[in-house]
Coordinates of C-alpha atoms and ligand atoms in Angstrom, one line a residue:
X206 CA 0.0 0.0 0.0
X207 CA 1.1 3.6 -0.7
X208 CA 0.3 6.3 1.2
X209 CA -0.5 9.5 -0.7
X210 CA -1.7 12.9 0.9
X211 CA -5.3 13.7 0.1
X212 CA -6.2 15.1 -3.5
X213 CA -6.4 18.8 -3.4
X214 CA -4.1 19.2 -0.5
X215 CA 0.1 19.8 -0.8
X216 CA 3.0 19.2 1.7
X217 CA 5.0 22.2 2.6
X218 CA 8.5 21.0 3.0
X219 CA 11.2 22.2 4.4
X220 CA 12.7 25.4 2.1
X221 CA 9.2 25.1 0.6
X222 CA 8.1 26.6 4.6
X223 CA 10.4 29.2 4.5
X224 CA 8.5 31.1 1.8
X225 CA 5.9 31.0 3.3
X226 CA 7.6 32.0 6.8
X227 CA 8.9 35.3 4.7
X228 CA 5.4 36.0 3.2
X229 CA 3.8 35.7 6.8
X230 CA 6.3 37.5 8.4
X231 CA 6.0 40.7 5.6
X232 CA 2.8 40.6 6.5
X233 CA 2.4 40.8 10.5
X234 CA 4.9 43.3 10.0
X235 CA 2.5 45.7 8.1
X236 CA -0.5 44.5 9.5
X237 CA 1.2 45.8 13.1
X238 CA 1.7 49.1 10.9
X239 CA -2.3 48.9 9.9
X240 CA -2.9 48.0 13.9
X241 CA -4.6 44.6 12.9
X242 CA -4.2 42.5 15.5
X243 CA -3.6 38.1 15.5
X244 CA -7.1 36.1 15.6
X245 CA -7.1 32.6 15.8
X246 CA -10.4 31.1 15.8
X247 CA -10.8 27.1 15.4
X248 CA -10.8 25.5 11.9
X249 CA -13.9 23.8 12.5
X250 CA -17.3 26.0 13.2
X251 CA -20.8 24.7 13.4
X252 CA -22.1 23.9 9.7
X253 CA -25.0 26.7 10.3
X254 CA -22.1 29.5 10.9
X255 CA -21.6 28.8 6.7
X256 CA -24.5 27.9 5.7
X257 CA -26.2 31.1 6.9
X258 CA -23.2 33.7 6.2
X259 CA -22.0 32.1 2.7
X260 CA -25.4 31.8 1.1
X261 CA -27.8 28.6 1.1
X262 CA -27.4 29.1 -3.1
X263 CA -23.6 29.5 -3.2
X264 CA -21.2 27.1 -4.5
X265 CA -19.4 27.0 -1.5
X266 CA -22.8 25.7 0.6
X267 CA -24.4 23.5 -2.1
X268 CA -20.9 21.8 -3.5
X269 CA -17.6 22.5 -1.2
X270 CA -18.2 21.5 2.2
X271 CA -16.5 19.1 4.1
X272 CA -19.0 19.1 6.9
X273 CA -19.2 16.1 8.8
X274 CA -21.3 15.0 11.8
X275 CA -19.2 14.1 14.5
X276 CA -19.2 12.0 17.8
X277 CA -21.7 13.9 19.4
X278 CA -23.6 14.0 16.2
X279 CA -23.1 17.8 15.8
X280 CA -22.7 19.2 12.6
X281 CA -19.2 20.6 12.0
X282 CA -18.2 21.9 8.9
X283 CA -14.2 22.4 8.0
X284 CA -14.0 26.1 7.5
X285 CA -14.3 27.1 4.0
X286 CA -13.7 31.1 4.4
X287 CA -12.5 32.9 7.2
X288 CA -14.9 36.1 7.9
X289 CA -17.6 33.7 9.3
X290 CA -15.5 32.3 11.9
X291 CA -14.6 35.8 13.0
X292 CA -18.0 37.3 12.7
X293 CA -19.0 34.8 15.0
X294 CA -15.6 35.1 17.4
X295 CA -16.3 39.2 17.7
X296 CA -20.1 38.0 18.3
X297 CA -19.1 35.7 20.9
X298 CA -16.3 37.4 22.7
X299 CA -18.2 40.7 22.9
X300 CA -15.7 42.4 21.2
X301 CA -17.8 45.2 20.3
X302 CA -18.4 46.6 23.7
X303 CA -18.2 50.3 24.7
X304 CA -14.5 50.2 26.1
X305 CA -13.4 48.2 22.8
X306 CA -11.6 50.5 19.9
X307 CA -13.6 51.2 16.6
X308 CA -12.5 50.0 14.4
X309 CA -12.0 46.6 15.9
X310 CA -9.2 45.6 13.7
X311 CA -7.8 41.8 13.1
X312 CA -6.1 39.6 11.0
X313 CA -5.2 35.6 10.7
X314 CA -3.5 33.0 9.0
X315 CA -4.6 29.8 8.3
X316 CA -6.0 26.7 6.1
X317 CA -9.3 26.4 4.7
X318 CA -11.4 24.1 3.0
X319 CA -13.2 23.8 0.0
X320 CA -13.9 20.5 -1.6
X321 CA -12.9 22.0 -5.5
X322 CA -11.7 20.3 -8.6
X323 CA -8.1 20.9 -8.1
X324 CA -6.0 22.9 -10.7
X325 CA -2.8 25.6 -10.5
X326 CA -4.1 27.8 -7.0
X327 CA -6.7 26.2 -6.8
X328 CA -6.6 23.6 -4.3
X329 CA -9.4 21.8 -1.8
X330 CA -6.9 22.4 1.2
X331 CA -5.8 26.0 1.2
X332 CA -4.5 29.0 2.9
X333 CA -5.6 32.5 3.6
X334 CA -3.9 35.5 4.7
X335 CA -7.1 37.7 5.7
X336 CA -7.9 40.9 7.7
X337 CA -11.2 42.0 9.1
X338 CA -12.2 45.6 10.3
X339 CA -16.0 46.3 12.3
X340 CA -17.6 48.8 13.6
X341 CA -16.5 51.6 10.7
X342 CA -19.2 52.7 7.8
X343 CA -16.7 55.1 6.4
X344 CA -15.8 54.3 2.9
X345 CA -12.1 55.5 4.2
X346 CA -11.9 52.3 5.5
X347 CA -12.9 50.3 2.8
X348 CA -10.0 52.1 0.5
X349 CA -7.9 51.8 3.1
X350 CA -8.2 48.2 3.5
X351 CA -7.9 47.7 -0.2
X352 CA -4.4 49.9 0.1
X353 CA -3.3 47.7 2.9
X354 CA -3.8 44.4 0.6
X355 CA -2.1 46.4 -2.5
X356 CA 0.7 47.2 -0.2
X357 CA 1.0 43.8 0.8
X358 CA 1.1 42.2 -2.5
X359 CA 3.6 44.8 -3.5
X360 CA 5.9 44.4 -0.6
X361 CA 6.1 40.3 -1.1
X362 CA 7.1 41.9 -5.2
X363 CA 4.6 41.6 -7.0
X364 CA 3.6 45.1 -9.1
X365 CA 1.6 43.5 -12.2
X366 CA -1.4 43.9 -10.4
X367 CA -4.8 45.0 -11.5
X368 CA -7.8 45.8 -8.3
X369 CA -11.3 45.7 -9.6
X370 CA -14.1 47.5 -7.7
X371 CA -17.5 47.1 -7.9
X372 CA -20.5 48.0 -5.6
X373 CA -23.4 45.7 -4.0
X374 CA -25.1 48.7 -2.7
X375 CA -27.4 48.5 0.3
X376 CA -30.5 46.9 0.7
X377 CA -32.7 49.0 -1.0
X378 CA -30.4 49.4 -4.2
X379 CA -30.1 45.4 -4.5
X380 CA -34.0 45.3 -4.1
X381 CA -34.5 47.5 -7.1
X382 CA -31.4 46.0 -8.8
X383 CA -33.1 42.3 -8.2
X384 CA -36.0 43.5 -9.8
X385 CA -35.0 45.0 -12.9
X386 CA -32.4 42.1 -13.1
X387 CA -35.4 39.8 -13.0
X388 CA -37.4 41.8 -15.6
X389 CA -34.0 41.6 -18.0
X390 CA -33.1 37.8 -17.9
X391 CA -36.9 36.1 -17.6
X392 CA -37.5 35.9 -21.0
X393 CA -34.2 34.9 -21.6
X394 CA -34.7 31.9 -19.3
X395 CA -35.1 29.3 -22.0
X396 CA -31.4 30.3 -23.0
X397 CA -29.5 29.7 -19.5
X398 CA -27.1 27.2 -18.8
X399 CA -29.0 24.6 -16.1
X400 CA -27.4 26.3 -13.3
X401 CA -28.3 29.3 -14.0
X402 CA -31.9 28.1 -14.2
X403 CA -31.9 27.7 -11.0
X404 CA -30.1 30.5 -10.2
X405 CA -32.5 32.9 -11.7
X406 CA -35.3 32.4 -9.2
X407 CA -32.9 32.0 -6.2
X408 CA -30.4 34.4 -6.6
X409 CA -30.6 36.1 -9.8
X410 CA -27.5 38.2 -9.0
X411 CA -25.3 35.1 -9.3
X412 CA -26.1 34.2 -13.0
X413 CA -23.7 37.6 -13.5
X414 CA -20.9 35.6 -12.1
X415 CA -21.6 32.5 -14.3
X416 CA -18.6 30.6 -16.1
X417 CA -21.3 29.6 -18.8
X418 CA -20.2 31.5 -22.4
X419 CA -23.8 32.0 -23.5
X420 CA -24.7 32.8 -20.0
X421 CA -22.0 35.7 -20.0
X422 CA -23.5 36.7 -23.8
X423 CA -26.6 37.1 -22.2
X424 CA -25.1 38.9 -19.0
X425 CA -23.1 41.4 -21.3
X426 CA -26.5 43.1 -22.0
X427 CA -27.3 43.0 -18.6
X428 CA -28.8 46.6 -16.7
X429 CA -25.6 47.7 -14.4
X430 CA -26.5 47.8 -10.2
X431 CA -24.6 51.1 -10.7
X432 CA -28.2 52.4 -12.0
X433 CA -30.1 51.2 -9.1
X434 CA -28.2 52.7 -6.4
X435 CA -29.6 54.5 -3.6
X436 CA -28.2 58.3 -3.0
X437 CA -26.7 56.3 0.0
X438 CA -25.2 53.6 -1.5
X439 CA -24.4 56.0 -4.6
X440 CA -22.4 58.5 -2.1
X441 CA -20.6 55.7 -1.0
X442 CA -19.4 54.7 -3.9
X443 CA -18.4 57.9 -5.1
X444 CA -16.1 58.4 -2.4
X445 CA -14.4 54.7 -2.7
X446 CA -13.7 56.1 -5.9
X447 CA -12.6 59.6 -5.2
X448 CA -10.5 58.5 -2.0
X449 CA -8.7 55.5 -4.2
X450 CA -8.1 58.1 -6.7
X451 CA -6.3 60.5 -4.1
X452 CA -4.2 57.9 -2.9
X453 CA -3.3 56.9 -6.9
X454 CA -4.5 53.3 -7.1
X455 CA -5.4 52.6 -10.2
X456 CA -8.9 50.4 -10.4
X457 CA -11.3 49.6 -12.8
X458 CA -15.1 48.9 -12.2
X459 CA -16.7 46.0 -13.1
X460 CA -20.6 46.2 -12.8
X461 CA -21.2 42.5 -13.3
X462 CA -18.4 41.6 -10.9
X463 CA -20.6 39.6 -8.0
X464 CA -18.8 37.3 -5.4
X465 CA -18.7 33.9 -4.4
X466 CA -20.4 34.8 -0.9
X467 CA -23.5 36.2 -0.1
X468 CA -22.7 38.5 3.0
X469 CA -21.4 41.5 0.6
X470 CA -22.5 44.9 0.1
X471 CA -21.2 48.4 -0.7
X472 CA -17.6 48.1 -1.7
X473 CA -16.5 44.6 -3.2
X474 CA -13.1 44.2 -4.8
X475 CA -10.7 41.8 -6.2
X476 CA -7.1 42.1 -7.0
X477 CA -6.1 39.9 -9.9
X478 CA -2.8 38.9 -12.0
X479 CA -2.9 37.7 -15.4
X480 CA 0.5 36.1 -14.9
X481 CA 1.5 32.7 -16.5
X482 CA 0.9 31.0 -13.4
X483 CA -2.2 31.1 -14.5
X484 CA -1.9 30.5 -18.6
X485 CA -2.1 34.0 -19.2
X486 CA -5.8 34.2 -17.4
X487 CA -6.6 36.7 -14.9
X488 CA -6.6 34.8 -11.9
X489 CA -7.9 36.7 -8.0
X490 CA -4.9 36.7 -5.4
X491 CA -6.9 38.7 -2.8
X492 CA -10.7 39.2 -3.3
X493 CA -12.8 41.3 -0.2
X494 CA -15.7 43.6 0.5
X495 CA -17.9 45.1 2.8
X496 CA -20.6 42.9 4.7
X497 CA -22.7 45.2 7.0
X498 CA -25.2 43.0 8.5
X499 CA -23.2 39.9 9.3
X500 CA -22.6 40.8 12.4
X501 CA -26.2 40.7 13.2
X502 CA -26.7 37.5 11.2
X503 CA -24.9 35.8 13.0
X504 CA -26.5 36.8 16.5
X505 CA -24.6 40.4 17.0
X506 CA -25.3 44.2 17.3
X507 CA -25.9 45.9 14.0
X508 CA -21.8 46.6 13.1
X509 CA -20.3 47.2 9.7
X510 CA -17.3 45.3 8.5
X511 CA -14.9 44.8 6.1
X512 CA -12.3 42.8 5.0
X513 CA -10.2 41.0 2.4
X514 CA -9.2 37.1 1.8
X515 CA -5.9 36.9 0.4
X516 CA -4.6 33.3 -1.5
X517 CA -1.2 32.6 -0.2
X518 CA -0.3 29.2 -2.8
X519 CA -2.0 32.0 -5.3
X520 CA 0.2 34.7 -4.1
X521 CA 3.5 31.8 -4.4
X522 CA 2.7 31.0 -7.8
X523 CA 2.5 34.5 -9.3
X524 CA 6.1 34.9 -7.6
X525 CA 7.7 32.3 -9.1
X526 CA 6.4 32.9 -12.5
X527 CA 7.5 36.5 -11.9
X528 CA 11.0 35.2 -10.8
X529 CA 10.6 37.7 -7.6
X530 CA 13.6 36.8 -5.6
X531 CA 12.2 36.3 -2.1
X532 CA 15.3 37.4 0.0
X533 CA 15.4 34.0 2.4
X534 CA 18.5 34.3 4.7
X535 CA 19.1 30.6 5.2
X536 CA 22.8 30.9 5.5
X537 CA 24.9 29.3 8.1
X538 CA 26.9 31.4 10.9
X539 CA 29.3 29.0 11.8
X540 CA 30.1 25.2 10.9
X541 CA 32.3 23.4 13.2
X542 CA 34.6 20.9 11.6
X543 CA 35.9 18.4 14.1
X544 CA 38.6 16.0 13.0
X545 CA 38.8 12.6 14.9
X546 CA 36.9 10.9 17.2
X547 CA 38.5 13.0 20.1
X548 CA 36.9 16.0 19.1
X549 CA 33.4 15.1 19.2
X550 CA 32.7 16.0 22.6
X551 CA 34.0 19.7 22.6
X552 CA 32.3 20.3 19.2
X553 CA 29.0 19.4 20.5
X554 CA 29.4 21.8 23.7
X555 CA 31.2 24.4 20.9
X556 CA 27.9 24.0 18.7
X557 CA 25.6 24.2 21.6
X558 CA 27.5 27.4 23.1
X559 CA 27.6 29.2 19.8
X560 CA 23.6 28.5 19.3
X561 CA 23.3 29.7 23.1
X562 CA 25.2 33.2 21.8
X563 CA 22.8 33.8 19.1
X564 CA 24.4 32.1 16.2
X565 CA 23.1 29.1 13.9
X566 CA 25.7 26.3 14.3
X567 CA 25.9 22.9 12.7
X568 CA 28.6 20.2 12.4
X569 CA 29.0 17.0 11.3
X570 CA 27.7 13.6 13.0
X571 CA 28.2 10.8 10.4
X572 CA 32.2 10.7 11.8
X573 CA 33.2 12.5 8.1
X574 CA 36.4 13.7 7.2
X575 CA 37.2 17.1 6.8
X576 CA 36.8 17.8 2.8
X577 CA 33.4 16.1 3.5
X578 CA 32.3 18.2 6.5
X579 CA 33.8 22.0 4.3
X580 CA 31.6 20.5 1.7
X581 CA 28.5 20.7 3.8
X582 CA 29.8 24.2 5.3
X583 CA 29.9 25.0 1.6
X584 CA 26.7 23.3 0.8
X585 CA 25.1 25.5 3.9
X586 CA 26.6 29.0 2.8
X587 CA 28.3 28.9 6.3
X588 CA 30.6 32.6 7.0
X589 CA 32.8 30.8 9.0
X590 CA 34.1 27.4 9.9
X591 CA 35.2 26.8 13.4
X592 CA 38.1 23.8 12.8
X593 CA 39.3 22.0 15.6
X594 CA 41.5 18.6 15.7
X595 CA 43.8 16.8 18.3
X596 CA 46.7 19.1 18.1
X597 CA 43.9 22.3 18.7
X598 CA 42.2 20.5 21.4
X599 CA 45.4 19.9 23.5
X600 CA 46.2 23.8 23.2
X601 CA 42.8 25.0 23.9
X602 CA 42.3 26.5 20.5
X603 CA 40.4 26.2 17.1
X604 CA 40.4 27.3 13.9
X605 CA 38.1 30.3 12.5
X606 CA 38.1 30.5 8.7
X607 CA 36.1 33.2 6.8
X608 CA 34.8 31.5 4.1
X609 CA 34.5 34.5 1.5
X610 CA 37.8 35.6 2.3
X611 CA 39.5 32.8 3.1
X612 CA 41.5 34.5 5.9
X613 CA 42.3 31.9 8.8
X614 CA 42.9 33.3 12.7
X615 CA 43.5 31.2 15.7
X616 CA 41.0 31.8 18.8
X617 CA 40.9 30.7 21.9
X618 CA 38.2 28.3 22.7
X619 CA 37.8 30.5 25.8
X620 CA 36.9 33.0 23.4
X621 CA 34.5 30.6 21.7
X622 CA 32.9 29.9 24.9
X623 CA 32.6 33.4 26.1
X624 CA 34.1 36.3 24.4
X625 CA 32.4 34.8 20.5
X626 CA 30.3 38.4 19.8
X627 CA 33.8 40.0 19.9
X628 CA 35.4 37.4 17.8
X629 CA 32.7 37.4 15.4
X630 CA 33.0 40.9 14.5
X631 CA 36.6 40.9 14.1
X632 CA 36.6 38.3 11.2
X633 CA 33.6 40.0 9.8
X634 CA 35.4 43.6 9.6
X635 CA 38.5 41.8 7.9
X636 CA 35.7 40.4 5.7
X637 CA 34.7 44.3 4.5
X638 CA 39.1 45.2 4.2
Ligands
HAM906 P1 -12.9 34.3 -1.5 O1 -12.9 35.2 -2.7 O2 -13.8 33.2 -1.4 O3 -13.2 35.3 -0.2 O4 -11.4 33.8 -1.2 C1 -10.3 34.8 -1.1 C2 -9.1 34.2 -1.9 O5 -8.8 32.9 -1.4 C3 -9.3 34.0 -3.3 O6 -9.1 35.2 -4.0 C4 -8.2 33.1 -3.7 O7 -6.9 33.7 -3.8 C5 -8.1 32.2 -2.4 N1 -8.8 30.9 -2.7 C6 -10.2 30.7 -2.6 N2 -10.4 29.4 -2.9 C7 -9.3 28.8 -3.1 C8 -8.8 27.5 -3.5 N3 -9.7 26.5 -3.6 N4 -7.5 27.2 -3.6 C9 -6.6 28.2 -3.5 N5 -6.9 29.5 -3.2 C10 -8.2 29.8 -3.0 C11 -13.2 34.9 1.1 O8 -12.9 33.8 1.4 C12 -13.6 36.0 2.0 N6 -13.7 35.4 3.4 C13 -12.7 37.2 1.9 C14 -13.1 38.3 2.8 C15 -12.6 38.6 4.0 N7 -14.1 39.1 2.6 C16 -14.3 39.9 3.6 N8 -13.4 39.6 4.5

């Protein structure tokens, strides 16, 4: 029998991880910058926290779950999306009380699920990078949320980037926009793909989103929710637009641009690449929006929020199609070569004191000789090699070799033990002579 992961789901192996470690780390960094604060919220929720939030007509409901009933005979669903988890975190933690700052910022990191037909980024075991912001209407926010994401993406290296907006409006506006939607597409019903059969008396607004070609023929002609808007929803809008304009991020606006949840409106946005990653298609790194009214969905106050989703295996591919360099400092301080037998037990205390002083240390433990263990020095872009044999041992002193210079000085292993900051620099300055 072989044992195989799971379809849909990848292994992230060592030098693999430490992308990732660099794309996570760029972004706690500028999420601290953004005041966002760490979330973690369990990977399983009750099945009802989805099915409510993500919309009983949505893919993610009807085909991607992997819900399950367990011991207890609860049903638990494998989180497919991260907003409802949180929703129902701030919900349950109170986190919108008096004494708590608005906006209640907060990000996380993490796998989700979505039982998809895998295919380049797209994967049924996943991970999002994601930020969500309550208790702000102010369409400040939403731009500023859709500059933090741009940032991001920008800072990991990526600049061939296009953001598309679009608006859901409020309540009212879809209400009118449902209707005239309706009026537009019912005697076209005949023509619709099967899905979007179904679609049209359930959720009308999805068929804009369809995959279908003579769906997206019939869509093309479709009246635009911009037309529908309230003076509310409208003023909103304007000023995403005005405020993204001041800060000079380019977008475009898509009318028909709908997402794959139901909890939007106002502001909704996507930031694509058309890279080759993804043959040349454009492909959604980070997608987000507004969702006033989730909060009281779910069982909380009436709060705005706002948020984006961003891929990170999406995010990976796009940089190494783009060849970005990510600058990953896996190099080696200090190998200690120990030659003979005798010298085993000093270089495991000389390994363990350097790693004690700060410094990455390895050394060899398959009894190698020397050219073997400079190869592996060489092999780990070690700066120095720390050599030490019989002859050393006996006079209390090893070896230290710069490797890019190839100057050699004696030191004491006193001053290995204790003094090594000093020593360090030393062979590093001749490094710059
Ligand atoms: P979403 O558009 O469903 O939004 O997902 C966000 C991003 O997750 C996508 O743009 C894509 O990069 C990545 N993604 C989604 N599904 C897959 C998959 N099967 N394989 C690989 N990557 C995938 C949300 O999830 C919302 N919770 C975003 C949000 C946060 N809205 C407001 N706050």
């Amino acid at each position: 029998m072989k044992y195989q992961r799971p379809k849909g789901t990848t292994d992230i192996i060592p030098g693999e991880s430490a992308k990732w470690q660099y794309i996570e780390g760029i972004a706690r960094q500028l999420f601290k910058k953004y005041r966002y604060n760490e979330i973690r919220t369990p990977i399983f929720e009750n099945f009802e926290v989805f099915s409510r939030t993500s919309g009983e007509t949505s893919d993610i409901v009807t085909k991607e779950m992997y819900d399950f009933f367990d011991k207890g005979e609860r049903h638990i669903t494998l989180r497919p999306e991260g907003t409802a988890g949180v929703v129902r975190a701030y919900v349950e933690n109170k986190l919108y009380g008096p004494e708590i700052q608005r906006p209640f910022k907060t990000f996380y990191m993490g796998p989700m699920f979505r039982y998809e037909r895998p295919q380049s980024g797209r994967q049924r075991q996943f991970h999002q990078i994601g930020v969500e912001a309550f208790g702000v209407d102010n369409p400040t926010l939403d731009v500023e949320v859709m500059a933090m994401a741009i940032n991001l993406l920008r800072q990991c290296g990526l600049h061939d980037l296009k953001l598309v907006i679009n608006t859901l409006g409020d309540a009212e506006s879809r209400a009118k926009y449902h209707a005239a939607l309706m009026e537009y597409l019912e005697p076209l019903e005949s023509k619709l793909s099967d899905d979007s059969k179904e679609r049209l008396h359930k959720n009308p607004l999805r068929i804009l989103d369809s995959k279908d070609r003579e769906d997206q023929e019939i869509v093309a002609n479709a009246p635009s929710i911009l037309n529908y808007l309230t003076d509310d929803a409208a003023a909103h809008f304007d000023t995403v637009k005005k405020l993204l304009n001041a800060l000079e991020i380019p977008f475009e606006i898509e009318t028909n641009m709908v997402r794959g949840l139901d909890y939007y409106n106002h502001t909704i946005f996507e930031i694509m690449s058309n890279s080759k990653a993804f043959g040349g298609n454009w492909t959604t790194v980070c997608a987000g929006g507004r969702y006033n009214g989730l909060v009281e969905q779910l069982g909380g106050p009436e709060v705005p929020g706002i948020g984006f989703g961003l891929g990170v295996e999406r995010l990976l591919l796009v940089l190494e199609a783009e060849k970005v360099d990510l600058p990953l400092d896996e190099d080696l301080d200090v190998y200690v070569v120990g030659i003979g037998e005798v010298t085993n037990e000093e270089t495991l205390k000389m390994v363990q004191a350097l790693r004690q002083a700060g410094y990455s240390a390895e050394r060899d433990y398959l009894g190698r000789k020397p050219k073997g263990q400079f190869k592996s020095a060489n092999r780990m872009n070690a700066h120095l090699t720390l050599t030490i044999g019989e002859e050393e041992l006996q006079a209390g002193k090893a070896n230290l070799k710069n490797m890019q210079t190839g100057n050699e000085v004696a030191v004491s292993l006193a001053d290995v033990y204790t003094g090594f900051d000093k020593v360090y620099q030393d062979i590093v300055e001749s490094e710059k002579e």
